[in-house]
Coordinates of C-alpha atoms in Angstrom, one line a residue:
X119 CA -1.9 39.3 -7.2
X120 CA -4.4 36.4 -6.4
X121 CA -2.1 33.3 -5.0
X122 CA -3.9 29.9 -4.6
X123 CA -2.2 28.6 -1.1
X124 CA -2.7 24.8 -1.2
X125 CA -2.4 23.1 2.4
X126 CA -2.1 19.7 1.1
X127 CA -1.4 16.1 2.6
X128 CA 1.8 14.6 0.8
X129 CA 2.3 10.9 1.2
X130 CA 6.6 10.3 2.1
X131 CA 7.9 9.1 -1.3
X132 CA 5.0 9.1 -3.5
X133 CA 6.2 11.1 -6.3
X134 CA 3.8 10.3 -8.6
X135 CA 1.0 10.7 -6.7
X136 CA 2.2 13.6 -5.2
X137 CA 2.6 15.6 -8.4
X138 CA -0.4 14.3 -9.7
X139 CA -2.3 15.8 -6.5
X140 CA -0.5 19.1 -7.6
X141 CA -1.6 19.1 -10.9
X142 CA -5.1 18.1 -10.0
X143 CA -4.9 21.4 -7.5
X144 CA -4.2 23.7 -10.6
X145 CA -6.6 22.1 -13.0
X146 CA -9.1 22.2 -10.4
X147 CA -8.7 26.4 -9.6
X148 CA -7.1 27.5 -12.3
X149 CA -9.4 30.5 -12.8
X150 CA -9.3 31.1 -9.4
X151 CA -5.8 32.9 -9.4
X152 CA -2.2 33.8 -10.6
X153 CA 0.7 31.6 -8.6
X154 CA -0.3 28.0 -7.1
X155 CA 1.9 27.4 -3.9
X156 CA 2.5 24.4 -2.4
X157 CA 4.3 23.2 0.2
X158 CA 8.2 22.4 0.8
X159 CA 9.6 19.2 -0.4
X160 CA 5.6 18.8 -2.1
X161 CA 6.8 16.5 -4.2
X162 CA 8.9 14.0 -2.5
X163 CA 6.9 14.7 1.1
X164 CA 8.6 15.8 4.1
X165 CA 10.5 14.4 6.0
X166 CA 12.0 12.3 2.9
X167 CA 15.1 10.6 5.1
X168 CA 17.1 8.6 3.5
X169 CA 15.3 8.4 0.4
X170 CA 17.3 11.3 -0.6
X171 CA 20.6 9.4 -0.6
X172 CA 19.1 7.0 -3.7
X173 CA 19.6 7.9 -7.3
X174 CA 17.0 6.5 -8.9
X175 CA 14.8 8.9 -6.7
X176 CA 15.7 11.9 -6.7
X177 CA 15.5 11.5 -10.6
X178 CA 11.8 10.5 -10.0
X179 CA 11.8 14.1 -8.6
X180 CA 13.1 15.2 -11.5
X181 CA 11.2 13.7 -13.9
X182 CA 7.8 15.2 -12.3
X183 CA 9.3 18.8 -12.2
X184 CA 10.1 18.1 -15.8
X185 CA 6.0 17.2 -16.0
X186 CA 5.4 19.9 -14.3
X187 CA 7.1 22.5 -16.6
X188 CA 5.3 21.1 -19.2
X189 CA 2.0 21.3 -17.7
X190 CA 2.4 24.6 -17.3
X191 CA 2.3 25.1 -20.9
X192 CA -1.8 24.9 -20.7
X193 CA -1.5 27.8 -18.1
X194 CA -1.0 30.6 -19.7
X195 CA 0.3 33.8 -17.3
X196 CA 0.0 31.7 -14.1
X197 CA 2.9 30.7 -12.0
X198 CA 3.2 27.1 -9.9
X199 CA 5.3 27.1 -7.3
X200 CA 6.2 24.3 -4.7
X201 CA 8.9 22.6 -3.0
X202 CA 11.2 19.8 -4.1
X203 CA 15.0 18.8 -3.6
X204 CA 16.7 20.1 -6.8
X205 CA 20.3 19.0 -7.9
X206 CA 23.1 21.8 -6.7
X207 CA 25.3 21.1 -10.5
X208 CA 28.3 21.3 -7.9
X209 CA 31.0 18.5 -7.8
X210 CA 31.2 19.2 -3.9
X211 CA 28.9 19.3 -1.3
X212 CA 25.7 16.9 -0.9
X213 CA 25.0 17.7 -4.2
X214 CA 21.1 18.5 -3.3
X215 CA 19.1 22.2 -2.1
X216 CA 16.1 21.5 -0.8
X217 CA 14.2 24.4 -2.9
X218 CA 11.5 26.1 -3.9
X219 CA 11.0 25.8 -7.8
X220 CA 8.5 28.9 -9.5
X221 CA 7.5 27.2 -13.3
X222 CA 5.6 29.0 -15.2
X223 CA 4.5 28.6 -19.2
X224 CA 6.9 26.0 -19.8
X225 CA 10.0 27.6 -17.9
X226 CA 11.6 27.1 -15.0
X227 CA 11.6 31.0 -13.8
X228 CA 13.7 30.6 -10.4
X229 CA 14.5 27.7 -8.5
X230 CA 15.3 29.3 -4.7
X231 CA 17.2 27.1 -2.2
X232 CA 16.7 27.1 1.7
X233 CA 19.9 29.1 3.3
X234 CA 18.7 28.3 6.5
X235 CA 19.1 24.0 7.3
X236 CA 18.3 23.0 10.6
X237 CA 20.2 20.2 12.7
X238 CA 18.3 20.1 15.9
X239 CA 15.1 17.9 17.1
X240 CA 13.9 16.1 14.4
X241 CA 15.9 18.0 11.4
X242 CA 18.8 16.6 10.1
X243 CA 18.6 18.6 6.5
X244 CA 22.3 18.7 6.8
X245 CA 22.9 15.3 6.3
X246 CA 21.3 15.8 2.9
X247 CA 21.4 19.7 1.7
X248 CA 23.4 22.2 0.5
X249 CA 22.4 25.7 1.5
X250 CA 21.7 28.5 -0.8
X251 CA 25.0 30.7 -1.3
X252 CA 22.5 33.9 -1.3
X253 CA 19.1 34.6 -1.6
X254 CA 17.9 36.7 -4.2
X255 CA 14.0 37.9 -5.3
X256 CA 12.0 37.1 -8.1
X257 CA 9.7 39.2 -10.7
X258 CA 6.6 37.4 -11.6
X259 CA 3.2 38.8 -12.4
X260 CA 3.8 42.4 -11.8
X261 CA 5.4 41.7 -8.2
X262 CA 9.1 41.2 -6.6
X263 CA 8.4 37.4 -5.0
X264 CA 10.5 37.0 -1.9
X265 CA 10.2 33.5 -1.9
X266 CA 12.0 31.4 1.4
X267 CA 11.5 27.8 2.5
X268 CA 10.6 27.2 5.9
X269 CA 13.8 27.6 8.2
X270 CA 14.7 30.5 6.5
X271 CA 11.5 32.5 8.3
X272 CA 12.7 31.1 11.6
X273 CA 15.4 33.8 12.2
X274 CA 13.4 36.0 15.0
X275 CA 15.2 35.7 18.3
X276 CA 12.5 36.2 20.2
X277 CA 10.8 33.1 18.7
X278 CA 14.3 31.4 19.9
X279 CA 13.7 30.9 23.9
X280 CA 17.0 29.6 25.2
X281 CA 18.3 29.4 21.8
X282 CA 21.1 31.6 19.6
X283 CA 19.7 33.5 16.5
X284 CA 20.8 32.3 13.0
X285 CA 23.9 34.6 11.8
X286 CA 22.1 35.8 8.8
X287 CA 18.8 37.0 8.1
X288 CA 17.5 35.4 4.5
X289 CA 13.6 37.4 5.0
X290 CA 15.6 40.8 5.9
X291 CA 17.7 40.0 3.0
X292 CA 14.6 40.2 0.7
X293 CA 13.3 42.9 2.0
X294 CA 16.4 45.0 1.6
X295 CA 16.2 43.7 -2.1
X296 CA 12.7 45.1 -2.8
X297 CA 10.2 41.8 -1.7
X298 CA 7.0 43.2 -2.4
X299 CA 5.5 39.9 -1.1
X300 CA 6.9 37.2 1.0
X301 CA 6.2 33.8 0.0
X302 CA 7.2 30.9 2.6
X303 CA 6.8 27.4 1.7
X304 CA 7.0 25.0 4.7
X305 CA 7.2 21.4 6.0
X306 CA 7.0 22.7 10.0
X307 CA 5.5 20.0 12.1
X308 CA 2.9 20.4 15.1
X309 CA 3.7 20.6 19.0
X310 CA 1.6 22.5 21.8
X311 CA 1.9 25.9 21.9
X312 CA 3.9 26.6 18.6
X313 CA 0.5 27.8 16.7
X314 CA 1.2 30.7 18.6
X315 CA 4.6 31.1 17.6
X316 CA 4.0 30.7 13.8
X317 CA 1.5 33.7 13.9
X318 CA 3.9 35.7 16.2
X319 CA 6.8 35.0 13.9
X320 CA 4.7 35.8 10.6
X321 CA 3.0 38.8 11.6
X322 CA 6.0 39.9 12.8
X323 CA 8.3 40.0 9.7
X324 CA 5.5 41.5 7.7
X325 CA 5.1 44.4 10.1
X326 CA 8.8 44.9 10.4
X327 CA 8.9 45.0 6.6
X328 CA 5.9 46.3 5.4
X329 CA 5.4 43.4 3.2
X330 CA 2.3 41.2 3.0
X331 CA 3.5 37.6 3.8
X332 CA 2.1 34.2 3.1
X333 CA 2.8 31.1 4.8
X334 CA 2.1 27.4 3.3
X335 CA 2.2 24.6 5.4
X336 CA 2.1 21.0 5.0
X337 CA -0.8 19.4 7.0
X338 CA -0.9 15.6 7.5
X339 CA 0.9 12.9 9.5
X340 CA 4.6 10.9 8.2
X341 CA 5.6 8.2 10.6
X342 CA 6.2 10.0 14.3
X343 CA 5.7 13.6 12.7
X344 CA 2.4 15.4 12.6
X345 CA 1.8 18.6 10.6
X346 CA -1.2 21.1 11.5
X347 CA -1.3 23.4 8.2
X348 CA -2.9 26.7 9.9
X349 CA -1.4 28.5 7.1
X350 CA -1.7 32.1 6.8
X351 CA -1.7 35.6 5.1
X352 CA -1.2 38.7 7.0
X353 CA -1.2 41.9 5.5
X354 CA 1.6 44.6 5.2
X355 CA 1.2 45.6 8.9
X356 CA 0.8 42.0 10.2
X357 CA -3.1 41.7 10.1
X358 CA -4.4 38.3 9.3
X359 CA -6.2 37.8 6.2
X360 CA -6.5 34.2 5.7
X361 CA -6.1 32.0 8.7
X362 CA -6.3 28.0 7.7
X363 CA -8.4 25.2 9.4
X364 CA -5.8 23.4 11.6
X365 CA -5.4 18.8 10.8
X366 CA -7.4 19.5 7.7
X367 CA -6.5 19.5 4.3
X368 CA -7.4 23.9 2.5
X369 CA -7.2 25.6 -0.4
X370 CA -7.5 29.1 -0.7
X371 CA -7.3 32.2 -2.5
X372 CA -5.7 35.3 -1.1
X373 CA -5.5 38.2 -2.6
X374 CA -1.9 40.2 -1.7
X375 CA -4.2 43.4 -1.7
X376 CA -6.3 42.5 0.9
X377 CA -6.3 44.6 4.6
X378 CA -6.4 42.2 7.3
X379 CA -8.4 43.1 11.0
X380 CA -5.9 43.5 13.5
X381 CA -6.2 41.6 17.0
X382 CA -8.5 39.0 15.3
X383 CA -7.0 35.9 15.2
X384 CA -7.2 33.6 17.9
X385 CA -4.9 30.5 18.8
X386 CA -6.9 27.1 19.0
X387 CA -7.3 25.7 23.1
X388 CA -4.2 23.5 23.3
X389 CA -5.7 20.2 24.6
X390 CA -8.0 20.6 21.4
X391 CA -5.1 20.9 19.4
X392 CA -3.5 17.5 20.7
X393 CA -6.2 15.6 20.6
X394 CA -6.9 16.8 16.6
X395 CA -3.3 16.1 16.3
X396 CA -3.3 12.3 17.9
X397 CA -6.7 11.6 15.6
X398 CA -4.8 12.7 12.3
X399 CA -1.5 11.4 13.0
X400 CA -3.0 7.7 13.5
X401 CA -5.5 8.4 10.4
X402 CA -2.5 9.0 8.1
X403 CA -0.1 6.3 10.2
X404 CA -2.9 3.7 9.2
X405 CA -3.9 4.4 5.7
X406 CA -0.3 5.5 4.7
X407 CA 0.8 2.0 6.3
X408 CA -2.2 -0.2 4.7
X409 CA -4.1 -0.7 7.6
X410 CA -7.8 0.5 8.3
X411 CA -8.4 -1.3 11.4
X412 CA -6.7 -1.4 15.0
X413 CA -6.5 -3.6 17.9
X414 CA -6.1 -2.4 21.6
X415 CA -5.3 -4.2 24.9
X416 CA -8.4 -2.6 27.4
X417 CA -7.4 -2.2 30.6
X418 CA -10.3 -0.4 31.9
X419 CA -7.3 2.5 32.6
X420 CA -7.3 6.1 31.5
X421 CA -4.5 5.3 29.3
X422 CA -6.5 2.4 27.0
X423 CA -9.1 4.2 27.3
X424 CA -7.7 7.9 25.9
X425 CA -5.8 6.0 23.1
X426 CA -8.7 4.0 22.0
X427 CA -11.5 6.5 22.0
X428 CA -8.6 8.7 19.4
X429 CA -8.3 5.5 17.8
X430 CA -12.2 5.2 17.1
X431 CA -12.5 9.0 16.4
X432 CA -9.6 8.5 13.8
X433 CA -10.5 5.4 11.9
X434 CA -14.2 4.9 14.0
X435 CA -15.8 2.9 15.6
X436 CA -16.4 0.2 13.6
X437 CA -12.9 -0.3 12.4
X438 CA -11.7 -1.2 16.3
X439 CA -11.4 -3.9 17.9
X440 CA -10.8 -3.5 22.1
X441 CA -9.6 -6.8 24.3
X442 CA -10.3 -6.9 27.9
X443 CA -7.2 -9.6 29.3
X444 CA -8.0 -10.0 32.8
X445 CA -5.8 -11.8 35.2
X446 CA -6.4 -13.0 38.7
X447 CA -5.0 -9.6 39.6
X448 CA -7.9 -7.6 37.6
X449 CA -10.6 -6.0 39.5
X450 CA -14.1 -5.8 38.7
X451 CA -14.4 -2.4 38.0
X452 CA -11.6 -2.2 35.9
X453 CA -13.4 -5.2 33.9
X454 CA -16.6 -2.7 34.0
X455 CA -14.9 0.7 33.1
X456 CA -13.6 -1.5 29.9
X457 CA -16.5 -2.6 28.7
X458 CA -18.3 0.2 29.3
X459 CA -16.1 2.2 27.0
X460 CA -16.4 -0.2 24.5
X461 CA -19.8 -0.1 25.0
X462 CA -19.9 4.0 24.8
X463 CA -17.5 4.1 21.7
X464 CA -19.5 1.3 20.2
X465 CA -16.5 -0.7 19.0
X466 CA -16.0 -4.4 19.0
X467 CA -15.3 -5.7 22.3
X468 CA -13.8 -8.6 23.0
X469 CA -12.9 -10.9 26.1
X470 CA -9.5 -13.2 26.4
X471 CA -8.7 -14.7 30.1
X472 CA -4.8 -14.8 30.1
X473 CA -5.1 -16.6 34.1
X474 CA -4.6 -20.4 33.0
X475 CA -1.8 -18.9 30.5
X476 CA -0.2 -17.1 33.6
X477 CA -0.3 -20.3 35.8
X478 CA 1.2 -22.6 33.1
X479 CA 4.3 -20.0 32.7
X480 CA 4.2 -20.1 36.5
X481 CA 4.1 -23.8 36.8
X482 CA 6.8 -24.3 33.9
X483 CA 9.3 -21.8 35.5
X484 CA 8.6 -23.1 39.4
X485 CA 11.4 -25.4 39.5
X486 CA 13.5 -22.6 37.9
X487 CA 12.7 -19.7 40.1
X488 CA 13.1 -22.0 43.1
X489 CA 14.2 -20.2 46.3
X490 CA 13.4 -16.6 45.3
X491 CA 10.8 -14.4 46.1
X492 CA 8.0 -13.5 43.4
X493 CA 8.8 -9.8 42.1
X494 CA 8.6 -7.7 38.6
X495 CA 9.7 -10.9 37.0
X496 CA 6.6 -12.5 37.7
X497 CA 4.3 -9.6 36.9
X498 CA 5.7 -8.6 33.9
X499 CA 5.1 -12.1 32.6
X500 CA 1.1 -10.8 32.6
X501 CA 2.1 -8.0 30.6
X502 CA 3.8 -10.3 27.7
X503 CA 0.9 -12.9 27.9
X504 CA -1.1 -9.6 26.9
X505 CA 0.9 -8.1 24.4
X506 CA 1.3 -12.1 22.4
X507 CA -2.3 -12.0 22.5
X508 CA -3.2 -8.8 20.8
X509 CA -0.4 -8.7 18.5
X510 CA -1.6 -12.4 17.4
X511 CA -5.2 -10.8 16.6
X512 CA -3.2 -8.2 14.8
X513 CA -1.7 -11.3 12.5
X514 CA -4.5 -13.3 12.1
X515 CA -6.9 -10.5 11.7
X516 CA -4.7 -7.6 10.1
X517 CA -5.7 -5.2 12.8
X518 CA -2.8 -2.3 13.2
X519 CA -1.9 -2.7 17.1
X520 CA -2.0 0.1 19.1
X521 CA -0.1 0.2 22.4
X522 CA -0.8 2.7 24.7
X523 CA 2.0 3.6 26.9
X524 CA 2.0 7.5 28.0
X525 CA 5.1 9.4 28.2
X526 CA 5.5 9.4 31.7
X527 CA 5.5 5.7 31.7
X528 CA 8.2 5.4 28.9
X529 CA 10.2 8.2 30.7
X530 CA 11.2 6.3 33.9
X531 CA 10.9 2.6 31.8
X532 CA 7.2 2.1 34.3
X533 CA 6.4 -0.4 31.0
X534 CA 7.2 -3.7 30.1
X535 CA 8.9 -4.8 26.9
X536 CA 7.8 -6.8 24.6
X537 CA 4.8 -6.8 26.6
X538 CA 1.9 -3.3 27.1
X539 CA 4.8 -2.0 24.8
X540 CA 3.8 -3.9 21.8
X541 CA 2.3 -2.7 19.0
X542 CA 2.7 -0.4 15.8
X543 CA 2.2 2.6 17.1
X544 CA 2.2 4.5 20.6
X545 CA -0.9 6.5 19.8
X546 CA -0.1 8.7 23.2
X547 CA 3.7 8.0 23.6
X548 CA 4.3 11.4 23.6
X549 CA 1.4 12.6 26.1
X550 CA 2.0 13.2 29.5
X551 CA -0.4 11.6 32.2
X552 CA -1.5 14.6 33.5
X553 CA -2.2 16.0 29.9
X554 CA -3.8 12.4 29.4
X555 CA -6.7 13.1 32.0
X556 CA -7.3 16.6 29.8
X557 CA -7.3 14.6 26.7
X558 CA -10.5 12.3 28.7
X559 CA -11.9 15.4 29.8
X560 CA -11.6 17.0 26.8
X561 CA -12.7 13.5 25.0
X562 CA -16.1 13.7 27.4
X563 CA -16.6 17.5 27.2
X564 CA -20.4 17.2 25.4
X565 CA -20.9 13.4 27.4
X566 CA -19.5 10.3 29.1
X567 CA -17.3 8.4 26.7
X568 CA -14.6 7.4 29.3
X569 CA -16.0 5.9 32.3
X570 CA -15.7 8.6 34.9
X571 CA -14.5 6.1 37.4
X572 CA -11.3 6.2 34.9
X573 CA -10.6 9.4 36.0
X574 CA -10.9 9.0 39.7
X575 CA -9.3 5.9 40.9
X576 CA -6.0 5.5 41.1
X577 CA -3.5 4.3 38.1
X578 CA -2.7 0.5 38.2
X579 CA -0.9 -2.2 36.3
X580 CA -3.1 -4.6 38.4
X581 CA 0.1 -6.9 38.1
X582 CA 0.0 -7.6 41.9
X583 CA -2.6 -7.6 44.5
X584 CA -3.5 -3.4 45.5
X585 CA -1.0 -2.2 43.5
X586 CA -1.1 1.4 42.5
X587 CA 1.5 3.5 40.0
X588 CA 2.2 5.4 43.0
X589 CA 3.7 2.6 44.6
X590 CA 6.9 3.0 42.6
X591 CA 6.8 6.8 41.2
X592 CA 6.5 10.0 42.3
X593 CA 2.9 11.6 42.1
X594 CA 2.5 12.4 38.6
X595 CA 2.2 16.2 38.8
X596 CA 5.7 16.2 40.1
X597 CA 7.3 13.6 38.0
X598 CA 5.5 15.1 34.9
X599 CA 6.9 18.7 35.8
X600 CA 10.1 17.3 36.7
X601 CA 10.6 15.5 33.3
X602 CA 9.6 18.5 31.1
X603 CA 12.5 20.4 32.8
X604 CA 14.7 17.1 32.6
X605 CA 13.6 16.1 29.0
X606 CA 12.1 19.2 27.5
X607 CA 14.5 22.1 29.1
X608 CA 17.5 19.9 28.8
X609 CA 18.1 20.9 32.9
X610 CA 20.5 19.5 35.0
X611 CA 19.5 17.8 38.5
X612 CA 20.9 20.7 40.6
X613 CA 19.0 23.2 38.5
X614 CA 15.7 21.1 38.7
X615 CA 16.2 21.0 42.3
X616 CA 16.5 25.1 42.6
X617 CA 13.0 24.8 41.0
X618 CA 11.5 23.9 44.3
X619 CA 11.5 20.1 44.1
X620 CA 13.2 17.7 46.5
X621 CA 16.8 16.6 45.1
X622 CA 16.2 12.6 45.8
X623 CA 12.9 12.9 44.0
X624 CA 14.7 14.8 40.9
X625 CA 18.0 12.7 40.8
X626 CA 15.7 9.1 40.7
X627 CA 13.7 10.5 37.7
X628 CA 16.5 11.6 36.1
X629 CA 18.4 8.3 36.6
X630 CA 15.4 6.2 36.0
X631 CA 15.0 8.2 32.5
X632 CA 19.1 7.8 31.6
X633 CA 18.8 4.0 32.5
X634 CA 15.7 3.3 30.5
X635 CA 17.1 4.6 27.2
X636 CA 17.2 0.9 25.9
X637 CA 13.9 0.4 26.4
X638 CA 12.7 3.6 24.2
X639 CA 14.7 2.5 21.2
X640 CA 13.1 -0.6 21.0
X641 CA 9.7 1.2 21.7
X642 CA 6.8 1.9 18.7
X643 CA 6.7 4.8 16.5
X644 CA 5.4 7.3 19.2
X645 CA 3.3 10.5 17.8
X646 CA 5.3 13.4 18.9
X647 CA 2.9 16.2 20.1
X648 CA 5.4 18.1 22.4
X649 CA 8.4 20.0 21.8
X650 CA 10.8 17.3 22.7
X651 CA 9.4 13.6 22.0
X652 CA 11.5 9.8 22.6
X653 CA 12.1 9.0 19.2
X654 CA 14.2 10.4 16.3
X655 CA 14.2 14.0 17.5
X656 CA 16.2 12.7 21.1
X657 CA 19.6 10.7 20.3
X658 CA 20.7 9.6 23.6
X659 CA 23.3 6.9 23.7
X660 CA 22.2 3.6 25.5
X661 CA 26.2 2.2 26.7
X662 CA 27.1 5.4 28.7
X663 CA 28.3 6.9 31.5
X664 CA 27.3 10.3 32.5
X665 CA 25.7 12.5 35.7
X666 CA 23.0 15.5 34.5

């Protein structure tokens, strides 16, 4: 059998278009082979929220798998399949699967629910779904199909670190039933490292089974939630046949017969990988918003700089707009380094002097200050000068505004609200500062794009005279590895400490990170690029008590 795997960009709630993007994909290689697969909830996008819990669209849904059926009229002996939430005909329950549906020559041949619905990170698909009661194959074309949807792959404990292994097995299942290919359709969304673990998890249930296996993935970016595609095809012993670009948008036609070359695939470098990420997920967060240019606050930083070289990358250089804001507090070379990235990316570059702003707040609040020393309050009033200013190019202009925040920062609340937190999306809110100086290096591999003076001197809000970032924090390697075992790991302090860092270090992160929970939720849309991101993925409440 030829199957035509189609690693396709769905907008979030675009059924029309979505559907008619499938049906172009048929029309368009519809010579090419004998089942079209696309990817799960294809029609609706993924992750569809709340969008679920209205009427009036999940019969939009099915409307276009009722135009889909009838499409497939013109296609004679071919099968489409592709994912979409299908009604359960139960009085109980949500009353939705999220399914794969197989149509071929005006039939529904099989609609296959997911058993498997996960709950943790960013999955909540039992808030919505109904899980299949069994899985069962399906004959098409000569072969026994067994078809899955996404979790329902995810069931190899060693794939699981620190986790307990699902109770059934939906892929062995198949298997045991006669699969003589595996078919998974899947929404599964990018963080570092899990390439690796796709291919591992893949190769391995083909090899166990002695089934070929094909993987579609959604590629693309929806709100906080990036998806890298690399589908694949391995062959009956876990060979890869068919590897797919990664942040791109592929078609391709495998052939189930095919004998892959063992040992030959190879994982993407990582810091590659997030930086591809960071440049799709603002692409698709700006044209799937209405916006096609962006604003940035240039601090002459590492962090401005990282986020707005992804930002011209992404949308280019034409399309953004940097502002250098300096204060009384802002030092030549930071002035320099900004323009000279400006000047590198070739963007426009603009200059706003925020210093007769600062003294009139400072003059107006005098008599109310009176008799207390100048601290944060004072400084952070620079920040929100900064933040009005960009977000009122943003209005006049229609520029998306980028803030540009790291994780660290946001971890331990080293930001300001309504102030360098501004904007419509944090473009590296989910980037660690040491993995921001790989992103520059990585950025400046083949030449200088960030200054290299951003990579040498020493972090600074330049809200006070000399002030440095490691005038309040920890040095960042420590607090970043302390916070991926805090954050990440889900550790406690004592644990953390057994690690080999000092326990007074460990228990102010963690304290600073509980604390500044209010701050997060009121945060931008962060991309989430790591295996455990601030946003909808962490649910921490803000009015607690509680000791790690």
């Amino acid at each position: 059998m030829k199957i035509v795997a189609a690693q396709l960009d769905p907008i979030v709630g675009d059924v029309a278009g979505n559907t008619k993007r499938l049906l172009d994909t048929v029309f368009q290689h519809l010579d090419e082979g004998d089942l079209f697969c696309f990817p799960e909830l294809f029609l609706c996008g993924y992750p569809p929220k709340d969008l679920l819990e209205r009427r009036w669209f999940v019969e939009q849904v099915e409307q276009a798998v009722r135009d889909i059926v009838e499409y497939s009229r013109k296609c004679a002996g071919k099968g489409i399949l592709f994912g979409a939430p299908v009604s359960t005909a139960r009085s109980a329950g949500k009353g939705l699967y999220n399914a794969a549906v197989l149509v071929s020559e005006g039939r529904i041949l099989s609609i296959v629910p997911k058993a498997l619905l996960p709950t943790y990170d960013v999955f909540d698909e039992l808030r919505y779904f109904d899980s299949a009661e069994d899985v069962q194959v399906v004959e098409f074309g000569g072969e026994c199909l067994g078809i899955s949807v996404c979790e329902d792959a995810w069931t190899d404990p060693t794939a699981w670190p620190g986790r307990l292994p699902y109770a059934q097995d939906p892929i062995a299942a198949l298997a045991v039933q006669g699969a003589t290919v595996m078919i998974n359709i899947s929404a599964s969304p990018f963080n570092v490292g899990k390439e690796n673990i796709r291919y591992n998890l893949i190769s391995r249930h083909a090899a166990r089974h002695g089934v070929p296996f094909i993987y579609v993935n959604q590629v693309g970016g929806n709100d906080e939630l990036i998806f890298d595609g690399r589908s694949l095809a391995v062959d009956s012993k876990g060979a890869p046949v068919a590897v797919f670009p990664s942040f791109t948008e592929s078609v391709q036609v495998i052939d189930t017969e095919a004998v892959g070359e063992k040992g030959s695939y190879r994982a993407e470098e990582e810091i590659a990988t997030v930086c591809k990420a960071l440049e799709l997920g603002l692409r698709d967060y700006a044209s799937k918003t209405g916006f096609t240019q962006a604003v940035i606050g240039l601090s002459g930083g590492i962090d401005s700089s990282v986020t707005c070289a992804v930002a011209a990358r992404a949308l280019g250089p034409e399309n953004i707009l940097g502002i250098s804001l300096p204060s009384r507090y802002s030092s030549q070379g930071s002035l320099d380094d900004a323009r000279g990235l400006a000047e590198n990316l070739g963007i426009d570059y603009r200059v706003v002097n925020i210093d007769d702003i600062y003294a009139a707040y400072l003059t107006e609040l005098a008599p109310h200050f009176a008799g207390t020393q100048p601290d944060t309050a004072e400084e952070n009033i620079q920040a929100r000068i900064r933040g009005n200013i960009w977000m009122a190019f943003s209005n006049k202009f229609g520029y998306l505004p980028l803030s540009a925040g790291n994780k660290s920062e946001l971890a331990v609340g080293y930001c300001t609200l309504y102030g360098d937190m501004s904007g419509g999306l944090g473009v590296i809110a989910d980037v660690p500062k040491m993995m921001v100086y790989e992103l520059a290096r990585y950025i400046n591999r083949e030449g200088e794009i960030i200054p290299e003076n951003c990579l040498k001197k020493a972090p600074s809000a330049e809200l006070r005279p000399d002030q440095t970032d490691q005038d309040t924090l920890p040095p960042y390697p420590i607090l970043d590895a302390i916070l991926e075992l805090y954050v990440e790991d889900a550790l406690c302090i004592e644990e953390i400490a057994e690690r080999g860092y000092d326990m007074e270090t460990v228990k102010w992160v963690a304290r600073r990170v509980d604390r500044n929970e209010f701050k997060r939720q009121q945060a931008a849309p962060g991309l989430r690029v790591t295996s455990k991101a601030f946003g909808f993925g962490r649910r921490m409440p803000i009015a607690a008590r509680f000791r790690a």
